[in-house]
C-alpha positions as CSV (number, residue, x, y, z in Angstrom):
1,M,10.6,41.5,2.3
2,T,14.0,39.7,2.2
3,S,14.6,36.9,-0.3
4,K,15.3,34.6,2.6
5,L,11.9,35.3,4.2
6,I,10.3,34.8,0.8
7,R,11.9,31.3,0.6
8,V,10.7,30.5,4.2
9,I,7.2,31.5,3.4
10,A,7.2,29.8,0.1
11,A,8.2,26.5,1.8
12,S,5.4,27.0,4.3
13,M,2.9,27.4,1.5
14,A,3.9,24.0,0.1
15,L,2.0,22.5,3.1
16,T,-1.3,23.9,2.2
17,A,-3.2,24.8,-1.0
18,T,-4.8,27.8,0.7
19,A,-2.5,30.5,1.9
20,V,-1.8,30.2,5.6
21,G,-1.5,33.6,7.0
22,V,1.0,35.2,4.7
23,S,0.2,37.1,1.5
24,G,-2.9,38.1,-0.4
25,C,-4.2,41.0,1.6
26,G,-2.7,44.4,1.9
27,S,-2.4,45.6,5.5
28,A,-4.0,48.9,4.5
29,E,-7.3,47.3,3.6
30,A,-9.6,48.2,6.4
31,G,-12.6,46.2,5.4
32,T,-16.2,47.3,6.2
33,L,-18.1,48.0,9.3
34,Q,-21.9,47.8,9.5
35,D,-24.2,47.3,12.5
36,G,-21.3,46.4,14.7
37,R,-20.0,43.8,12.4
38,L,-16.5,44.3,11.2
39,V,-15.6,42.5,8.0
40,L,-11.9,42.2,7.2
41,P,-10.0,40.6,4.3
42,V,-7.8,37.7,5.2
43,A,-5.8,35.3,3.1
44,G,-8.3,32.8,1.6
45,G,-11.4,34.8,2.3
46,T,-12.9,37.3,4.8
47,A,-13.4,37.3,8.5
48,T,-16.2,39.0,10.4
49,V,-16.0,40.1,14.0
50,D,-19.1,40.9,16.0
51,T,-17.9,43.8,18.1
52,A,-20.7,43.3,20.6
53,T,-19.7,39.7,21.6
54,L,-16.3,38.9,20.0
55,A,-17.9,36.1,17.9
56,V,-15.9,35.5,14.8
57,T,-17.0,33.9,11.5
58,A,-15.3,33.6,8.1
59,Q,-16.2,33.1,4.5
60,A,-13.7,31.3,2.3
61,D,-13.1,32.4,-1.3
62,D,-15.2,29.5,-2.5
63,G,-18.2,30.7,-0.4
64,T,-17.8,28.2,2.5
65,R,-18.9,29.8,5.8
66,M,-17.2,28.9,9.1
67,V,-17.6,29.7,12.8
68,L,-14.1,30.5,14.1
69,S,-15.3,31.5,17.6
70,E,-18.6,31.8,19.5
71,A,-19.2,34.8,21.7
72,A,-16.8,35.3,24.7
73,G,-17.9,33.1,27.6
74,G,-19.6,34.9,30.4
75,G,-20.3,38.0,28.4
76,L,-18.3,41.3,28.0
77,G,-21.0,43.9,28.8
78,A,-22.0,46.6,26.4
79,A,-19.5,47.6,23.7
80,G,-18.4,51.2,23.3
81,P,-18.3,53.0,20.0
82,V,-16.2,51.4,17.2
83,T,-13.5,53.5,15.7
84,R,-12.1,52.7,12.3
85,T,-8.3,52.4,11.9
86,A,-6.1,52.1,8.8
87,D,-6.2,48.3,8.9
88,G,-9.2,47.5,11.0
89,A,-11.0,49.0,14.0
90,R,-10.8,49.5,17.8
91,W,-13.4,49.6,20.5
92,T,-13.9,49.0,24.3
93,Y,-16.0,47.1,26.8
94,P,-16.2,49.8,29.5
95,G,-17.8,47.6,32.1
96,K,-14.9,45.2,32.0
97,G,-12.1,47.7,31.4
98,L,-11.2,46.1,28.1
99,S,-9.8,47.7,25.0
100,V,-9.9,45.7,21.7
101,T,-8.2,46.1,18.4
102,A,-8.9,44.0,15.3
103,R,-7.0,44.2,12.1
104,T,-5.6,42.4,9.1
105,E,-1.9,41.5,9.5
106,Q,0.0,39.5,6.9
107,G,-3.2,37.9,5.8
108,R,-4.4,36.9,9.3
109,L,-7.1,38.3,11.5
110,R,-5.3,39.6,14.6
111,I,-7.3,40.6,17.6
112,G,-5.7,42.2,20.7
113,I,-7.3,42.8,24.1
114,R,-5.8,45.0,26.8
115,A,-7.2,45.1,30.3
116,D,-7.0,47.9,32.8
117,R,-7.6,45.6,35.7
118,D,-6.8,42.0,36.8
119,Q,-9.4,39.6,35.5
120,S,-10.0,36.6,33.2
121,V,-11.7,36.4,29.8
122,S,-12.8,33.1,28.1
123,W,-12.2,33.5,24.4
124,P,-12.0,32.3,21.7
125,V,-14.6,29.5,22.0
126,T,-13.7,27.1,19.2
127,G,-14.7,23.8,17.6
128,T,-18.4,24.7,17.6
129,D,-18.8,24.7,13.8
130,R,-20.9,21.7,12.7
131,A,-18.4,21.0,10.0
132,A,-15.4,20.7,12.4
133,S,-13.9,17.3,11.8
134,A,-10.5,17.3,13.6
135,V,-8.6,19.3,16.1
136,Q,-4.9,19.8,16.1
137,V,-3.2,20.0,19.5
138,P,0.6,20.5,20.0
139,R,0.9,18.1,22.9
140,G,4.5,17.1,22.5
141,E,5.2,16.6,18.8
142,G,1.5,16.9,18.0
143,L,-1.8,15.3,17.7
144,D,-4.6,15.4,15.1
145,I,-7.8,14.1,16.7
146,P,-11.1,13.5,14.9
147,V,-13.5,15.6,17.0
148,R,-16.0,12.7,17.4
149,D,-13.4,10.0,18.2
150,A,-14.8,8.0,21.1
151,F,-11.4,7.5,22.8
152,W,-10.6,11.2,23.0
153,N,-14.2,12.2,24.0
154,S,-13.9,10.0,27.0
155,G,-11.6,10.5,30.0
156,R,-9.3,7.7,28.6
157,G,-7.3,10.1,26.4
158,G,-6.7,12.6,29.2
159,L,-7.8,15.5,27.1
160,A,-11.6,15.9,27.4
161,G,-12.4,17.7,30.7
162,S,-8.8,19.0,31.0
163,T,-7.3,22.5,31.0
164,V,-3.8,23.0,29.8
165,D,-1.4,25.9,30.3
166,V,-0.6,27.1,26.7
167,G,2.8,28.5,27.8
168,A,3.8,25.4,29.8
169,D,1.8,22.3,28.8
170,L,1.7,22.7,25.0
171,A,4.9,22.5,22.8
172,L,3.6,25.4,20.6
173,P,1.2,28.3,21.4
174,L,-1.4,27.2,19.0
175,W,-4.2,24.9,18.1
176,G,-6.3,24.4,15.0
177,Y,-9.4,22.8,13.4
178,A,-10.1,21.1,10.1
179,M,-13.6,21.6,8.6
180,G,-15.3,18.8,6.6
181,G,-13.8,15.6,5.3
182,A,-13.3,12.3,7.0
183,G,-9.8,13.2,8.1
184,G,-8.2,10.2,6.4
185,A,-5.9,10.3,3.4
186,S,-5.0,13.7,2.1
187,G,-7.8,15.5,0.3
188,G,-10.5,15.0,3.0
189,A,-10.9,18.3,4.7
190,R,-11.0,21.4,2.5
191,H,-10.9,24.2,5.0
192,G,-9.6,24.8,8.5
193,V,-8.5,27.5,10.9
194,S,-5.3,28.1,12.8
195,Y,-5.3,29.9,16.2
196,V,-2.0,31.3,17.4
197,T,-1.7,32.9,20.9
198,P,1.7,34.7,21.1
199,T,0.8,35.9,24.5
200,D,1.0,32.4,25.9
201,L,1.8,33.4,29.5
202,G,-1.4,33.5,31.4
203,T,-3.3,31.7,28.6
204,S,-5.0,28.3,29.0
205,L,-6.9,26.0,26.8
206,A,-9.8,23.9,28.1
207,F,-11.1,20.9,26.2
208,A,-14.6,19.6,26.6
209,S,-16.8,17.0,24.9
210,R,-20.1,18.6,23.9
211,G,-22.6,16.4,22.0
212,G,-19.9,13.9,21.4
213,A,-17.4,16.3,19.8
214,L,-14.3,18.0,21.2
215,R,-14.3,21.7,21.7
216,A,-11.5,24.0,22.9
217,T,-12.0,27.2,24.7
218,A,-9.1,29.5,25.5
219,A,-9.0,31.8,28.6
220,H,-6.5,34.5,29.5
221,D,-5.7,35.8,32.9
222,F,-4.9,39.5,32.8
223,S,-2.5,40.2,35.6
224,A,-0.4,43.3,36.1
225,G,2.0,41.5,38.5
226,D,2.5,38.7,36.0
227,G,2.9,41.1,33.1
228,T,0.0,39.6,31.2
229,R,-2.4,42.6,30.8
230,D,-2.2,42.1,27.0
231,Y,-3.8,39.2,25.1
232,Q,-3.5,38.5,21.4
233,V,-5.0,35.9,19.1
234,S,-4.2,35.4,15.5
235,F,-6.7,33.6,13.2
236,A,-5.7,32.2,9.8
237,L,-7.8,30.3,7.3
238,T,-6.2,27.1,6.1
239,D,-7.1,24.2,3.8
240,G,-7.5,21.8,6.7
241,D,-4.1,20.1,6.3
242,P,-3.3,18.4,9.7
243,V,-0.1,20.4,10.1
244,A,-1.4,23.7,8.7
245,P,-1.6,25.5,12.1
246,A,2.1,24.8,12.6
247,A,3.0,26.0,9.1
248,D,1.1,29.1,9.9
249,Y,3.0,29.6,13.1
250,R,6.4,29.0,11.3
251,S,5.5,31.8,8.9
252,Y,4.4,33.9,11.9
253,L,7.8,33.4,13.5
254,A,9.7,34.0,10.3
255,Q,7.9,37.3,9.6
256,R,9.1,38.6,13.0
257,G,12.7,37.4,12.8
258,Q,12.0,34.8,15.5
259,L,12.6,31.6,13.6
260,G,16.1,30.3,14.4
261,S,18.3,28.5,11.9
262,L,20.4,25.5,12.7
263,R,22.5,26.2,9.6
264,Q,23.3,29.6,11.0
265,K,24.1,28.1,14.5
266,I,26.5,25.7,12.8
267,A,28.2,28.6,11.0
268,K,28.7,30.4,14.3
269,N,29.8,27.3,16.2
270,P,30.8,24.4,13.9
271,A,30.5,21.9,16.8
272,N,26.7,22.3,16.4
273,G,27.2,20.4,13.1
274,K,28.0,17.2,15.0
275,L,24.3,17.0,15.9
276,L,23.5,16.1,12.3
277,G,23.3,12.3,12.1
278,A,23.7,11.8,15.8
279,F,21.6,9.8,18.2
280,H,21.5,10.9,21.8
281,A,22.3,8.9,24.9
282,Y,22.9,9.4,28.6
283,V,25.7,7.2,29.7
284,W,26.4,5.3,32.9
285,G,29.1,2.9,34.2
286,E,31.4,1.7,31.5
287,A,29.6,3.7,28.8
288,R,30.9,6.9,30.2
289,T,34.6,5.8,30.0
290,A,37.1,6.0,27.2
291,A,36.7,2.3,26.7
292,G,33.0,2.6,26.4
293,V,33.3,5.2,23.8
294,A,35.7,3.0,21.9
295,R,33.1,0.2,22.0
296,L,30.5,2.5,20.4
297,R,32.9,3.6,17.7
298,K,33.9,0.0,17.0
299,L,30.3,-0.8,16.4
300,G,30.3,1.7,13.6
301,V,28.5,4.6,15.4
302,D,29.9,7.7,13.8
303,R,27.8,10.4,15.5
304,M,26.4,10.6,19.0
305,W,25.5,13.1,21.6
306,L,26.6,11.7,25.0
307,G,25.3,13.2,28.2
308,Y,26.1,12.4,31.8
309,D,24.6,13.4,35.1
310,A,26.3,15.7,37.7
311,G,26.9,12.9,40.1
312,P,30.2,11.9,41.8
313,D,31.5,10.1,38.8
314,P,31.2,12.3,35.7
315,M,32.9,11.6,32.4
316,D,36.6,12.3,32.9
317,A,38.9,14.1,30.5
318,A,40.1,10.9,28.8
319,A,36.6,9.8,28.1
320,V,35.6,13.3,26.8
321,R,38.7,13.4,24.6
322,A,37.9,9.9,23.2
323,A,34.3,11.0,22.5
324,K,35.4,14.1,20.6
325,Q,38.0,12.2,18.6
326,A,35.2,9.8,17.6
327,G,33.2,12.7,16.2
328,Y,30.8,12.8,19.2
329,L,29.4,15.6,21.2
330,V,29.7,15.2,25.0
331,G,28.3,17.3,27.8
332,P,27.0,17.4,31.3
333,Y,23.5,17.7,32.7
334,D,23.1,20.8,34.8
335,S,20.3,22.9,36.3
336,F,20.3,26.5,37.5
337,A,16.8,26.1,38.9
338,N,17.2,24.4,42.3
339,G,18.9,25.5,45.5
340,Q,19.4,23.5,48.7
341,D,21.3,23.8,51.9
342,P,24.8,22.8,50.8
343,K,25.2,20.7,53.9
344,A,22.2,18.5,53.0
345,A,21.8,18.9,49.3
346,D,20.9,15.7,47.4
347,S,22.4,16.8,44.1
348,P,25.6,18.6,43.2
349,T,23.6,20.9,40.9
350,S,21.7,22.2,43.9
351,K,24.8,23.3,45.8
352,W,25.8,26.9,45.4
353,P,28.5,29.1,47.0
354,G,27.9,31.4,49.9
355,T,24.3,32.3,50.6
356,V,22.8,31.8,47.1
357,Y,20.6,29.4,49.1
358,P,18.4,30.8,50.6
359,D,19.0,34.4,49.4
360,F,18.2,33.7,45.7
361,C,15.0,31.6,46.4
362,V,11.9,32.7,44.4
363,R,9.6,34.3,47.0
364,K,5.8,34.1,46.9
365,A,3.7,37.2,47.9
366,D,3.7,36.1,51.5
367,G,7.5,35.9,51.6
368,S,7.7,32.1,51.7
369,A,10.0,30.3,49.3
370,E,8.8,28.6,46.2
371,T,9.4,25.0,47.0
372,G,11.6,23.3,44.4
373,F,10.8,20.3,42.2
374,G,9.9,17.2,44.2
375,G,9.7,19.2,47.4
376,R,13.5,19.7,47.4
377,G,14.9,23.1,48.5
378,C,13.6,26.0,46.5
379,Y,13.4,27.3,42.9
380,L,16.1,29.9,42.4
381,S,15.4,33.3,40.9
382,S,16.8,34.0,37.4
383,R,16.6,37.7,38.3
384,A,18.8,37.3,41.3
385,F,21.4,35.4,39.3
386,E,21.3,38.0,36.5
387,K,21.8,40.9,39.0
388,A,24.7,39.1,40.7
389,E,26.4,37.6,37.6
390,P,28.5,40.7,36.5
391,G,30.3,40.7,39.9
392,R,30.0,37.2,41.3
393,H,30.0,35.0,38.2
394,Y,28.0,32.1,39.9
395,L,26.7,30.8,36.6
396,A,30.0,31.3,34.6
397,D,32.0,29.6,37.4
398,R,29.5,26.7,37.4
399,T,29.7,26.2,33.7
400,R,33.5,26.5,33.7
401,E,33.7,23.8,36.4
402,M,31.3,21.5,34.6
403,T,33.2,21.7,31.3
404,A,36.7,21.6,32.8
405,N,37.0,18.0,31.3
406,G,36.7,19.5,27.8
407,A,33.0,18.9,27.2
408,D,31.7,20.8,24.2
409,S,28.0,20.5,24.9
410,Y,25.7,21.4,27.7
411,F,22.2,20.3,28.8
412,L,20.5,22.9,31.0
413,D,17.4,21.4,32.5
414,V,14.1,23.3,32.5
415,D,15.4,26.7,31.4
416,A,13.5,26.5,28.1
417,T,10.3,25.0,29.4
418,G,7.2,27.0,30.3
419,E,8.0,26.7,34.0
420,V,8.6,30.4,34.8
421,F,7.8,32.3,38.0
422,R,6.8,35.6,39.4
423,D,9.2,36.6,42.2
424,H,8.4,38.8,45.1
425,G,11.8,38.5,46.7
426,A,13.2,41.9,47.8
427,G,15.9,43.1,45.4
428,H,15.1,40.5,42.7
429,E,11.5,41.0,41.9
430,M,10.4,39.8,38.5
431,T,7.4,39.0,36.4
432,R,6.9,35.7,34.6
433,A,7.8,37.4,31.4
434,G,10.9,38.8,33.0
435,D,11.9,35.3,34.1
436,R,11.7,34.1,30.6
437,E,13.9,37.0,29.4
438,N,16.5,36.2,32.0
439,R,16.6,32.6,31.0
440,L,17.0,33.5,27.4
441,A,19.9,35.8,28.3
442,R,21.8,33.2,30.1
443,M,21.1,30.5,27.5
444,G,22.4,32.9,24.9
445,R,25.7,33.2,26.7
446,L,26.1,29.5,27.0
447,A,25.3,28.9,23.3
448,K,28.2,31.1,22.2
449,D,30.7,28.4,23.0
450,L,28.7,25.2,23.7
451,V,26.2,23.1,21.9
452,L,23.3,23.9,24.1
453,G,20.2,21.8,24.8
454,S,17.3,22.1,27.3
455,E,14.2,20.3,28.3
456,S,10.9,20.4,26.4
457,A,12.0,23.6,24.6
458,Q,9.3,26.2,24.0
459,P,9.5,28.0,20.7
460,W,10.6,31.3,22.3
461,A,13.9,29.5,23.0
462,N,14.4,28.2,19.4
463,G,16.9,30.9,18.6
464,V,19.4,30.0,21.2
465,L,19.1,26.2,21.5
466,A,20.7,23.7,19.2
467,F,18.8,20.7,20.6
468,D,15.9,19.7,22.9
469,H,14.9,16.7,24.8
470,G,11.2,16.3,25.5
471,S,9.2,18.2,23.0
472,G,9.0,15.1,20.9
473,T,6.9,13.3,23.5
474,P,3.1,13.8,23.6
475,V,2.9,13.3,27.4
476,A,-0.4,12.3,28.8
477,D,-1.1,12.8,32.5
478,G,-1.0,9.1,33.1
479,L,2.7,9.0,32.5
480,W,3.5,11.0,35.6
481,K,1.4,8.7,37.7
482,L,3.2,5.7,36.2
483,E,6.7,7.3,36.8
484,R,5.8,7.9,40.5
485,D,5.2,4.2,40.9
486,K,8.8,3.3,41.6
487,E,8.0,-0.5,41.9
488,T,6.8,-0.5,38.3
489,W,8.9,2.3,36.8
490,G,12.1,1.9,38.8
491,G,13.9,4.2,41.1
492,Y,17.2,6.1,41.1
493,Y,19.4,3.0,41.9
494,P,21.7,1.3,41.4
495,Q,24.0,4.3,40.7
496,N,25.6,2.9,37.6
497,A,22.3,1.8,36.0
498,P,19.3,3.5,37.6
499,K,16.2,1.4,37.1
500,N,14.0,4.4,36.2
501,F,16.1,4.7,33.1
502,F,17.0,1.1,32.3
503,K,14.1,-1.0,33.5
504,P,11.7,-1.9,30.6
505,V,8.1,-0.9,31.2
506,A,4.8,-1.8,29.6
507,L,2.6,1.2,29.1
508,P,-1.1,0.8,30.1
509,A,-3.2,0.4,26.9
510,D,-4.9,3.8,27.1
511,L,-1.6,5.6,27.8
512,A,0.0,3.9,24.9
513,T,-2.8,5.0,22.6
514,A,-2.7,8.6,23.9
515,M,1.0,8.9,23.4
516,Y,2.0,6.6,20.5
517,D,-0.9,5.5,18.3
518,P,0.4,6.7,14.9
519,K,-3.1,7.5,13.6
520,Y,-3.3,10.4,16.0
521,R,0.3,11.6,15.7
522,V,1.2,14.5,13.4
523,P,4.5,16.5,13.3
524,L,3.4,19.9,14.4
525,Y,6.6,20.7,16.3
526,E,8.8,19.6,13.4
527,T,6.7,21.5,10.9
528,A,7.2,24.7,12.9
529,L,10.8,24.2,14.1
530,H,12.6,21.5,12.1
531,G,15.7,23.2,10.7
532,S,15.9,25.5,13.7
533,L,16.8,22.9,16.4
534,V,17.1,19.1,16.8
535,N,14.2,17.6,18.8
536,A,14.1,14.3,20.7
537,E,12.0,12.5,23.2
538,R,12.2,12.8,26.9
539,W,15.4,11.6,28.5
540,E,13.7,9.1,30.8
541,L,11.9,7.5,27.8
542,S,14.9,5.9,26.2
543,Y,14.3,3.8,23.1
544,D,14.6,0.6,25.1
545,K,12.4,1.7,28.0
546,L,9.2,1.0,26.2
547,P,9.7,-2.3,24.3
548,A,6.2,-2.5,22.9
549,Q,6.6,0.9,21.2
550,K,10.1,0.4,19.7
551,T,9.0,-0.1,16.1
552,T,6.5,2.7,16.2
553,R,9.0,5.1,17.8
554,A,11.7,4.2,15.3
555,L,9.4,4.8,12.3
556,L,8.3,8.1,13.8
557,A,11.9,9.2,14.3
558,M,12.8,8.4,10.7
559,L,9.5,9.9,9.4
560,Y,10.1,13.1,11.3
561,N,13.9,13.2,10.8
562,T,14.5,13.3,14.6
563,P,17.1,11.3,16.6
564,L,16.3,8.5,18.9
565,N,17.3,8.9,22.6
566,F,19.0,6.1,24.6
567,V,20.6,5.3,27.9
568,L,23.7,3.2,27.9
569,D,25.9,1.3,30.3
570,G,28.3,-1.6,29.7
571,P,25.7,-4.4,29.7
572,S,23.3,-2.5,27.4
573,L,26.1,-1.9,25.0
574,T,26.6,-5.6,24.8
575,R,22.9,-6.3,24.6
576,N,21.7,-3.6,22.3
577,G,24.8,-1.9,20.8
578,A,24.5,-3.6,17.4
579,E,20.8,-2.5,17.1
580,L,21.7,1.1,18.0
581,A,24.5,1.1,15.5
582,A,22.3,-0.3,12.7
583,L,19.6,2.3,13.4
584,Q,22.1,5.2,13.6
585,K,23.7,4.0,10.3
586,Y,20.4,4.3,8.6
587,F,19.5,7.7,10.2
588,A,22.8,9.5,9.8
589,P,22.8,10.2,6.1
590,L,19.1,11.2,6.2
591,H,19.7,13.7,9.0
592,R,22.9,15.1,7.5
593,A,20.9,15.9,4.4
594,A,17.7,17.2,6.0
595,G,18.5,18.2,9.6
596,T,18.9,21.8,8.6
597,E,15.9,21.8,6.2
598,L,12.3,22.8,6.8
599,M,9.7,20.0,6.9
600,T,7.7,21.0,3.9
601,S,5.0,18.3,3.6
602,F,3.2,15.8,5.8
603,R,0.5,13.5,4.3
604,W,-1.5,10.4,5.1
605,L,-1.4,8.1,2.2
606,T,-4.2,5.7,3.4
607,A,-7.6,6.3,4.8
608,D,-6.7,4.6,8.1
609,R,-3.7,6.9,8.4
610,S,-1.4,3.9,8.7
611,V,0.9,5.0,5.9
612,Q,2.4,8.5,6.2
613,R,4.8,10.6,4.2
614,T,7.0,13.6,4.9
615,V,9.1,15.8,2.6
616,F,12.0,18.0,3.7
617,G,13.2,21.1,1.9
618,D,12.6,21.2,-1.8
619,G,12.7,17.4,-2.1
620,A,16.0,16.9,-0.2
621,L,14.5,14.0,1.6
622,T,11.2,12.1,1.2
623,V,10.2,9.5,3.8
624,T,7.3,7.0,3.8
625,A,6.5,5.0,6.9
626,N,4.1,2.1,7.1
627,F,2.7,1.7,10.6
628,G,0.2,-0.9,9.5
629,D,0.5,-4.7,9.1
630,R,-0.1,-4.9,5.4
631,A,2.2,-3.9,2.6
632,Y,1.6,-0.6,0.8
633,H,3.0,-0.4,-2.8
634,G,5.7,-2.9,-1.9
635,L,6.5,-1.3,1.5
636,P,6.0,-3.9,4.2
637,G,4.2,-3.1,7.4
638,G,6.5,-1.9,10.2
639,C,9.0,-0.5,7.7
640,V,10.1,2.8,6.3
641,D,11.5,3.9,2.9
642,A,13.6,7.1,2.6
643,R,14.8,8.6,-0.6
644,L,17.4,11.3,-0.7
645,R,17.5,13.6,-3.8
646,G,19.5,11.6,-6.4
647,D,18.8,8.2,-4.9
648,A,17.9,5.6,-7.6
649,Q,16.2,3.4,-5.1
650,P,14.7,4.1,-1.6
651,R,16.6,3.2,1.5
652,R,14.6,0.7,3.6
653,L,14.6,0.1,7.3
654,C,12.4,-2.5,9.1
655,P,13.3,-1.7,12.8
656,A,12.0,-5.0,14.2
657,R,14.3,-6.9,11.8
658,V,17.4,-4.8,12.3
659,G,20.4,-7.0,11.4
660,T,18.4,-9.1,9.0
661,P,17.7,-8.5,5.4
662,A,14.7,-6.1,4.9
663,G,12.2,-8.2,2.9
């Protein structure tokens, strides 16, 4: 085990008192088998697998017993003989064509299922233990939901009664439960469990309210064509900390060499370092000119990431040069995912040379094209591009054209999301897993010379991306309905300040609660990936788009050490420029100090969860945010205190009073 990995794991352990899936059990310990019950040692206790049903229980070192999963839904048929292995056991369910292995691995219980035919299995069945008190769900940045919370057990939260695609709808391939405790200030729950599903493709998670409590049942579709005939679930015992599942997953990635490092990305491409301390903004009108950049710099903004769309009026070379001289990153929005008839395409990013459209369209089994986003054109096959690229250079030529103005960054839409396809097109057939591999390959090429970002980045892309827009937002389904209401949300006009970006909107009460109520928010994504890449909210949800949530969003950004996202034009620079500058001035030294560090602690300091604290690295930065309306130990409601190592006094920000003394 390398010293670096030891440090990563040690930092993960700071989040929980009980080991979260790392050490404490030798992999050669095979446990015991009696009457079809396999007992295996895991970090923090033992786990028992009923080989007849796949029910899983555990006993913690202090004697506490927990149900980790009920029997598989729908039954598995009679189990075949159980064969002991060096670190566990293997057996089959012949009637279903399933082969199962169970073993101890790095202190976790790891169960793998392989199918010899296409089918679906519902398992694990979680949240059924009577002691279950809260469920952790990585919807966007993350949620911690008391299982008996009335809002989330109703349809108002958009979770109960829903089924989500783990590889596409969740920001991380995991969920977790806390057992016991009221779920308030730290010290409530004493036990918990983390579930990690590295085989996220083909895996879904269904939420249901049973007896007034939230349960979560996973299901996996075994498909040879999709490359999903294998299914794996890793169980780890935790101390019930609200971010323990993410700490477990971070350790899981580190142990496999799959945890990226922003510090290493900066060493390879120093331009990545300009992300530290930077807010992000898409620019329009005057804001995308050299004069607009000069206005930002004159306001005192010393770091920004500036992006612009691929329309007819991109940032010119003079504006890009001014941005880089100011210390900013600047880059275009692009997408390799959509193709349209060049004669009728509604976006420059959908126009491709020759017969890329329709030859490269993803094809369904019946030969028809996979219709593109919003009913526009088709989705383009990453396999077709990869096969053509060595000779035709479609992607390299596109990138060269888009950065001819000197841009040093690039935002590649959707490539890092969970939206991947099976392609039946002749000559460019691919599985969904193959699509993911192709996207990783082309993002890796871009990242060599450009500061690369993508939308709602899934963790499998954390090694190649420097930043992400979207994984910070816990999107509830009601948001998409609201955005489709152009009268309320705004449309794609006028060109220099589209209303869908600039028009302020009031979120309906239930949607605001589901997305931004701080008592449900927890930093799962940052716990897993802070220090690997820089994460921000969705680009259409600029800081000024949701006026009622501004203070909460600013406090969350400072607490999580993540940048705010803006849209800017000339009038908004006049109207809100001083506010942006004041917020960025506060954020910049904090992010410079901690942007490359792990988030090593998250705590609630009050029973109502209104006061929250984070720590980064070994005390490099400590942040305390008060989301309430009453002072906490001198920290006013609606304010945040941050303390860098060596600070004599905390640095205070009260976002609603930016520009006035912080009382």
